[in-house]
mmCIF file of C-alpha atoms in Angstrom:
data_model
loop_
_atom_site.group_PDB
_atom_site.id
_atom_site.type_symbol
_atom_site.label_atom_id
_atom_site.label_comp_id
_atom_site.label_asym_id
_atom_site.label_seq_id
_atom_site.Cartn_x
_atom_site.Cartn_y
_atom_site.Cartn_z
ATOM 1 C CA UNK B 1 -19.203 -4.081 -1.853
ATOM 2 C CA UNK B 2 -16.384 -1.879 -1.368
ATOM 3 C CA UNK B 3 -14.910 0.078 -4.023
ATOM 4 C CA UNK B 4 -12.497 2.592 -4.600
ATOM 5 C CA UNK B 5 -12.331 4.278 -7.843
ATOM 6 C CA UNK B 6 -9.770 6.782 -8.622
ATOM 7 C CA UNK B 7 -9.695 8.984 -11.624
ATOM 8 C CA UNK B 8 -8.108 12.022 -13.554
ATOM 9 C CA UNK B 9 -4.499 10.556 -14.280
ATOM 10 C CA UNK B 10 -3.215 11.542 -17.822
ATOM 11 C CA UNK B 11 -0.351 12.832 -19.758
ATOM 12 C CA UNK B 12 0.948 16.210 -18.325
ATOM 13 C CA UNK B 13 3.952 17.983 -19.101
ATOM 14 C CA UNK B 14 6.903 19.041 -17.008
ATOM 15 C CA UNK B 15 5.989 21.797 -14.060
ATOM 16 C CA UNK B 16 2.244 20.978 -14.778
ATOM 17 C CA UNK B 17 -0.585 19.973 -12.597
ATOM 18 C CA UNK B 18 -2.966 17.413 -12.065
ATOM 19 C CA UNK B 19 -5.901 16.599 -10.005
ATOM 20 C CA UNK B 20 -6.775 12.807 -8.767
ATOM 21 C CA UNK B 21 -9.798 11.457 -7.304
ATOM 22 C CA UNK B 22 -10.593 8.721 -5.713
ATOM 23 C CA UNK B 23 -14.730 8.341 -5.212
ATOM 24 C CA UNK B 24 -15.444 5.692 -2.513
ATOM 25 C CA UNK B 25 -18.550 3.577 -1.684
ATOM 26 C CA UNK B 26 -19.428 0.478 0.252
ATOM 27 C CA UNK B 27 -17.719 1.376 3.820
ATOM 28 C CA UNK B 28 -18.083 4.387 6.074
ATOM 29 C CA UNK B 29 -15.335 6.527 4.225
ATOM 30 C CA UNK B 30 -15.698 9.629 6.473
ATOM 31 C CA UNK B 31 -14.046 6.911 9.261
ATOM 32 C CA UNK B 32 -11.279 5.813 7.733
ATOM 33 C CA UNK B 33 -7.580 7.952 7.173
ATOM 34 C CA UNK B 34 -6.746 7.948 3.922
ATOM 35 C CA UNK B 35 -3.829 7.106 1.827
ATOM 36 C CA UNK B 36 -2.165 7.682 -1.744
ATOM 37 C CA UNK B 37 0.708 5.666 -2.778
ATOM 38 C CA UNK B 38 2.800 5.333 -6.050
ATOM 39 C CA UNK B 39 4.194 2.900 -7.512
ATOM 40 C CA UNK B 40 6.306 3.594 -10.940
ATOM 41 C CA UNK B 41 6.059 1.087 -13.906
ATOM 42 C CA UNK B 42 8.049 -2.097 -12.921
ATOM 43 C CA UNK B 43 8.703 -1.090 -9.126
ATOM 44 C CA UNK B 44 7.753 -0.727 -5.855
ATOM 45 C CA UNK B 45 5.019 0.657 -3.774
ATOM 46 C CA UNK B 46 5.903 3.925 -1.927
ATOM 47 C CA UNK B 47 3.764 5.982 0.121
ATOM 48 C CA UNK B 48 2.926 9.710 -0.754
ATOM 49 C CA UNK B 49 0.020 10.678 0.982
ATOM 50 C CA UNK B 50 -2.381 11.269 4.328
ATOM 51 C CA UNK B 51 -5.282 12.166 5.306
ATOM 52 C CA UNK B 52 -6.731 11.689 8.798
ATOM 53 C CA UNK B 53 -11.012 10.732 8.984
ATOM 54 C CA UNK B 54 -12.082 14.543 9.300
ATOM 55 C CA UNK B 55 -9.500 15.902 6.647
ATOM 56 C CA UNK B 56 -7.934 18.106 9.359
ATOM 57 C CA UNK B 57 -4.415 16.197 9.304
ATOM 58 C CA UNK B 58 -2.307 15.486 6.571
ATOM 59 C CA UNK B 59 1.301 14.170 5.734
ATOM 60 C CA UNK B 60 3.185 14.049 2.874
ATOM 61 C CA UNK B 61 6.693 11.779 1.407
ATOM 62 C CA UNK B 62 9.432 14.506 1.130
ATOM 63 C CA UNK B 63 9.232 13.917 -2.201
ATOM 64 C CA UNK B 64 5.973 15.514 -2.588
ATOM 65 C CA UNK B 65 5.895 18.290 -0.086
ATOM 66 C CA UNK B 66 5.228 21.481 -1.101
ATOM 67 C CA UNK B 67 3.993 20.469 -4.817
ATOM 68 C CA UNK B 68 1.427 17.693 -3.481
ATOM 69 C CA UNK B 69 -2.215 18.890 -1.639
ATOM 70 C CA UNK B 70 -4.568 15.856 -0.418
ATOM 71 C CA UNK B 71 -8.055 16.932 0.655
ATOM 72 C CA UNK B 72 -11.288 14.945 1.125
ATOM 73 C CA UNK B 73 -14.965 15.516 0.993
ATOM 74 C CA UNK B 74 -16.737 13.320 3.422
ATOM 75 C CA UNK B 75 -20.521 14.380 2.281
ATOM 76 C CA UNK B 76 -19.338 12.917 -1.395
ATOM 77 C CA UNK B 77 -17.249 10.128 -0.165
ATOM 78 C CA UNK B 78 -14.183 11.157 -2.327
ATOM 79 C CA UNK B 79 -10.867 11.801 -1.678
ATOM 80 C CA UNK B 80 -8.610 13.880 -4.247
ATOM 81 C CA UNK B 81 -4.452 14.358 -4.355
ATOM 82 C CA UNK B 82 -3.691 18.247 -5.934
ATOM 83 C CA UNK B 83 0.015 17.435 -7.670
ATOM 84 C CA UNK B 84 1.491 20.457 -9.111
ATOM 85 C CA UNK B 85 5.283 20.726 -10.505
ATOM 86 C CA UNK B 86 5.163 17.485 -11.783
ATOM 87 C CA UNK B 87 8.246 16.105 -12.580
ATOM 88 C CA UNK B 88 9.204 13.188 -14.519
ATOM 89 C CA UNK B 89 10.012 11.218 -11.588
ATOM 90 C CA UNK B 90 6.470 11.457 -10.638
ATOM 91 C CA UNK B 91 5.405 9.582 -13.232
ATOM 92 C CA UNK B 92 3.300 6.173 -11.719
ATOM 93 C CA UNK B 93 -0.010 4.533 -10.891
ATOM 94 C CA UNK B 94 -1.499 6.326 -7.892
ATOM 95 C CA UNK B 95 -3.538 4.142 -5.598
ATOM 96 C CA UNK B 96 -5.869 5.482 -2.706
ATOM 97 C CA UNK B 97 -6.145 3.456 0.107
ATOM 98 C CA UNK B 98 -8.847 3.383 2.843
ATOM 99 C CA UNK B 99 -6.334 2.541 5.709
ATOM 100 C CA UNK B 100 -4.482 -0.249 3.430
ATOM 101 C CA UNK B 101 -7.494 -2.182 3.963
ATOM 102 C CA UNK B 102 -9.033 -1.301 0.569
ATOM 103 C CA UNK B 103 -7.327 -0.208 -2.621
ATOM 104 C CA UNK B 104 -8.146 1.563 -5.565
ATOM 105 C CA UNK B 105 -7.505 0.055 -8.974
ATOM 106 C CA UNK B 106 -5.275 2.498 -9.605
ATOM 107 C CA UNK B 107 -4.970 6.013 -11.802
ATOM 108 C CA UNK B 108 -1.591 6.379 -14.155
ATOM 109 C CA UNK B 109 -0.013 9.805 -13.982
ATOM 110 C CA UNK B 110 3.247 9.923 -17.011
ATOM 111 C CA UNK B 111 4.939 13.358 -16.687
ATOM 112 C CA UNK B 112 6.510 13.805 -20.271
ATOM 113 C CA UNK B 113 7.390 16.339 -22.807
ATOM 114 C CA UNK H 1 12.845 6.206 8.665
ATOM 115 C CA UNK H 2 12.052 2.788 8.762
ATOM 116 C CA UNK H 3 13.645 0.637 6.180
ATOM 117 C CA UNK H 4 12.187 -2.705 5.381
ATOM 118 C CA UNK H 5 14.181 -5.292 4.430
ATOM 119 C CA UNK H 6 12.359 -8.658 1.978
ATOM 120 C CA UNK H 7 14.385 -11.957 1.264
ATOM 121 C CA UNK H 8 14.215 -13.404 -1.194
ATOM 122 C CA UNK H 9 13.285 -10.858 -3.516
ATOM 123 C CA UNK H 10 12.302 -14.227 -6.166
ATOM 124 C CA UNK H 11 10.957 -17.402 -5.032
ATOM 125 C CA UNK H 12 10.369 -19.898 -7.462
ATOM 126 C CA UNK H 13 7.707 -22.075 -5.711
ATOM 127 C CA UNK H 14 5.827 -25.663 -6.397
ATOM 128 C CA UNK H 15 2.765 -26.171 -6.744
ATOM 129 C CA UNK H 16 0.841 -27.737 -3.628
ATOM 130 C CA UNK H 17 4.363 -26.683 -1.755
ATOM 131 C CA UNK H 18 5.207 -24.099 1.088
ATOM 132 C CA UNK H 19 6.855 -20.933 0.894
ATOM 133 C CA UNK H 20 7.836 -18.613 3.231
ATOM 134 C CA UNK H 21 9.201 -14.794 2.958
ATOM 135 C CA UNK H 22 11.149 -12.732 5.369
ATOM 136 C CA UNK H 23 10.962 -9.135 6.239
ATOM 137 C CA UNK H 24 12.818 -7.605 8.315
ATOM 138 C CA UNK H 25 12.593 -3.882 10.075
ATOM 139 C CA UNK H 26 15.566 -1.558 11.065
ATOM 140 C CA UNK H 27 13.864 -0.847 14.447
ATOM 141 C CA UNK H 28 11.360 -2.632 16.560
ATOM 142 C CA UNK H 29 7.923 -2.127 15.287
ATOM 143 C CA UNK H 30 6.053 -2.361 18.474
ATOM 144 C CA UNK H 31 4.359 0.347 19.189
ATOM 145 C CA UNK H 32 4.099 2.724 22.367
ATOM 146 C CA UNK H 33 -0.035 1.726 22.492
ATOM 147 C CA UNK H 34 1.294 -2.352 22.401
ATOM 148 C CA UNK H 35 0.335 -3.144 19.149
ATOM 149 C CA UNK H 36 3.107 -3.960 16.316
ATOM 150 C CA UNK H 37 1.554 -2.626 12.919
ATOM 151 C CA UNK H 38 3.162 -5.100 10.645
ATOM 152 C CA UNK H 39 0.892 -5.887 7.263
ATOM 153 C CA UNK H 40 2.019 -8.341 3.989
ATOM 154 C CA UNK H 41 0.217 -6.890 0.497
ATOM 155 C CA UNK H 42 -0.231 -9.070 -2.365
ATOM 156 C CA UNK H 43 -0.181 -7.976 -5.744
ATOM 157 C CA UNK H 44 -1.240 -9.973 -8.568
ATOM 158 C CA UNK H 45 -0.114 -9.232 -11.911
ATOM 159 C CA UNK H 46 -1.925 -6.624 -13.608
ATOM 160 C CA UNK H 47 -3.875 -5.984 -10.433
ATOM 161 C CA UNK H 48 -3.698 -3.309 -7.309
ATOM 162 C CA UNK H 49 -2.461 -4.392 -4.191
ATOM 163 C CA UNK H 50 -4.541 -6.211 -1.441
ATOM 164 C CA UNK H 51 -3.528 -6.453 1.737
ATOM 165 C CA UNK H 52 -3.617 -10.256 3.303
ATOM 166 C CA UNK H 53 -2.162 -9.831 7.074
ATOM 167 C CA UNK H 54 -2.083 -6.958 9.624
ATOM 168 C CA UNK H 55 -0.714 -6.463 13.004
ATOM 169 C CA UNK H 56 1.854 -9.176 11.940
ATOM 170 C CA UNK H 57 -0.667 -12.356 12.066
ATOM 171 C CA UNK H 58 -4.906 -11.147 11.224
ATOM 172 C CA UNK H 59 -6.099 -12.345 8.190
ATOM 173 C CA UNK H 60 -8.124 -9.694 6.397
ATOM 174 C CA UNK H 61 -11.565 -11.169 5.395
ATOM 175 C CA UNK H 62 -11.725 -13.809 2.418
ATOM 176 C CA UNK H 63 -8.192 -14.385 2.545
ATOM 177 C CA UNK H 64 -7.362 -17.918 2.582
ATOM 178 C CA UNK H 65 -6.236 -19.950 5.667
ATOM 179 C CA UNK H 66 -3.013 -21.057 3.842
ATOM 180 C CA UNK H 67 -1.681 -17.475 4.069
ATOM 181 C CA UNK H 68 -0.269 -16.557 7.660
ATOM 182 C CA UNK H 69 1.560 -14.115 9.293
ATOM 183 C CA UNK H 70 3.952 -14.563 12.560
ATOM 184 C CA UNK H 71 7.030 -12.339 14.190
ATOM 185 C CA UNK H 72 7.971 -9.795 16.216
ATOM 186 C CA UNK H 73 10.100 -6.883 16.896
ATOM 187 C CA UNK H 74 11.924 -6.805 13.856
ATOM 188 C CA UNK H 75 11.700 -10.149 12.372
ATOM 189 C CA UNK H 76 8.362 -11.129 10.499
ATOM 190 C CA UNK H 77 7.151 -13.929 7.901
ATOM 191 C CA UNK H 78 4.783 -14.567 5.657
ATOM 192 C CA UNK H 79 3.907 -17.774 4.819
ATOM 193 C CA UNK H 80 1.756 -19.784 2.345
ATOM 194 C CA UNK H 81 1.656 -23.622 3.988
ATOM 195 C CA UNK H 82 0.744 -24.621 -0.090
ATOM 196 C CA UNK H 83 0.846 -22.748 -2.846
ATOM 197 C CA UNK H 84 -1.899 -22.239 -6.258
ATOM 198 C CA UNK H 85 -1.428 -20.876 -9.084
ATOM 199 C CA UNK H 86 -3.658 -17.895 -7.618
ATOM 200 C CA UNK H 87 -0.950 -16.870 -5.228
ATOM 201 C CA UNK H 88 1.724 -15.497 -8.256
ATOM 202 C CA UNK H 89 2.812 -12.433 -7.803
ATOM 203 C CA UNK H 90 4.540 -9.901 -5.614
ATOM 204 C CA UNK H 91 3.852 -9.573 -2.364
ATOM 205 C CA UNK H 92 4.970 -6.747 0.436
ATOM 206 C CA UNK H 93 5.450 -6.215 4.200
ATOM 207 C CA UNK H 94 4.573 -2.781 5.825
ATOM 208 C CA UNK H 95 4.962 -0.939 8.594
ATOM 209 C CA UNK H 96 2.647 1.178 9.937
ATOM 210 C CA UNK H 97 4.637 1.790 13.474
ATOM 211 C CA UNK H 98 6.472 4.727 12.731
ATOM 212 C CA UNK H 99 4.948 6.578 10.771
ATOM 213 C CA UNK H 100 4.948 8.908 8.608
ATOM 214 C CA UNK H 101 6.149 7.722 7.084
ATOM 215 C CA UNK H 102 4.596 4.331 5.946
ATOM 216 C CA UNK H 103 7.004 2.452 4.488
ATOM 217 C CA UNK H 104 7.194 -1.177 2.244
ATOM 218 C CA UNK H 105 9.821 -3.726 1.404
ATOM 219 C CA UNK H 106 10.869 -3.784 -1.832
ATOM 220 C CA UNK H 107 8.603 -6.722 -2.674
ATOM 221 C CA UNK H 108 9.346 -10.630 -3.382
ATOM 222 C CA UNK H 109 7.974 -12.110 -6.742
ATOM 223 C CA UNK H 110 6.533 -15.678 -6.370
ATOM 224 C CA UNK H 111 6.457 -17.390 -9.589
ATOM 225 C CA UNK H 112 5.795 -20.964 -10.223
ATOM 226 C CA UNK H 113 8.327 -23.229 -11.045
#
């Protein structure tokens, strides 16, 4: 069965930093590109994040660039997204995605004082 | 960047009826290798996405037969040829074509009427 479990969302405050994972199992992770995407309470789903199979490629939303590092460890099977300078506009559920085939069930990020 | 247009964002359905959504792209999403990387996402309430459809018409395994996809260039449908009470929710077309970045329609919420 495939499964994609993310974890280490949380309460942070302003200009802090969090770390996500996402620990994968079930499918041949080190093939697939990799994806993170938000999606704020009550809205849509916007993408933030890319990895390519080996790790050596990666995009990033505008949004995110700069404060936002995605990585992956193939011989663990788990991807992670690095988010520092949080704002409060990055507060939402952060799904990885194993080429929008399979999705995570989600990790909540709220970016409060 | 691609923008993604859905309509109707609300679709108050039957039961045992069809429904049918539109997206539509603000280029062509055909891409230079051929292939047109068009997907529809489901979301159930409470629930992560899943995606249903990609390259504008394959079903993604278990998804039921009543769900297809059709289109091309910029104009794309989903539809359900009857709907259960299963299939409430939001559901999303992507593009994958022009990328990054990946982008999604805004979503259209199918409630029962």
């Amino acid at each position: 069965e495939v499964q994609l479990v993310e974890s280490g969302g949380g309460l942070v405050q302003p200009g802090g930093s969090l770390r996500l994972s996402c620990a994968a199992s079930g499918f041949a992770f080190s093939s697939y590109w990799m994806y993170w995407v938000r999606q704020a309470p009550g809205k849509g789903l916007v993408w933030v994040s890319h990895i390519n199979s080996d790790g050596r490629s990666t995009t990033y939303a505008d949004s995110v660039k700069g404060r936002f590092t995605v990585s992956r460890d193939n011989a663990q099977n788990t991807l992670y997204l690095q988010m520092n300078s949080l704002r409060a506009e990055d507060t939402a559920f952060y799904y990885c995605a194993a080429s929008f085939a399979h999705w995570g069930q989600g990790a909540l990020v709220t970016v409060s004082s | 960047d691609v923008v993604m247009t859905q309509s109707p964002l609300s679709l108050p359905v039957t039961l045992g009826q069809p429904a049918s959504i539109s997206c539509r792209s603000s280029q062509s999403l055909v891409h230079s290798d051929g292939n047109t990387y068009l997907s529809w996402l489901q979301q159930r309430p409470g629930q992560s996405p899943r995606r249903l459809i990609y390259q504008v018409s394959n079903r993604d395994s278990g998804v039921p037969d009543r769900f297809s996809g059709s289109g091309s260039g910029t104009d794309f449908t989903l539809k359900i040829s009857w709907v259960e009470a299963e299939d409430v929710g939001v559901y999303y077309c992507m593009q994958g074509t022009h990328s990054p970045p990946w982008t999604f329609g805004q979503g259209t919420k199918v409630e029962i009427k």
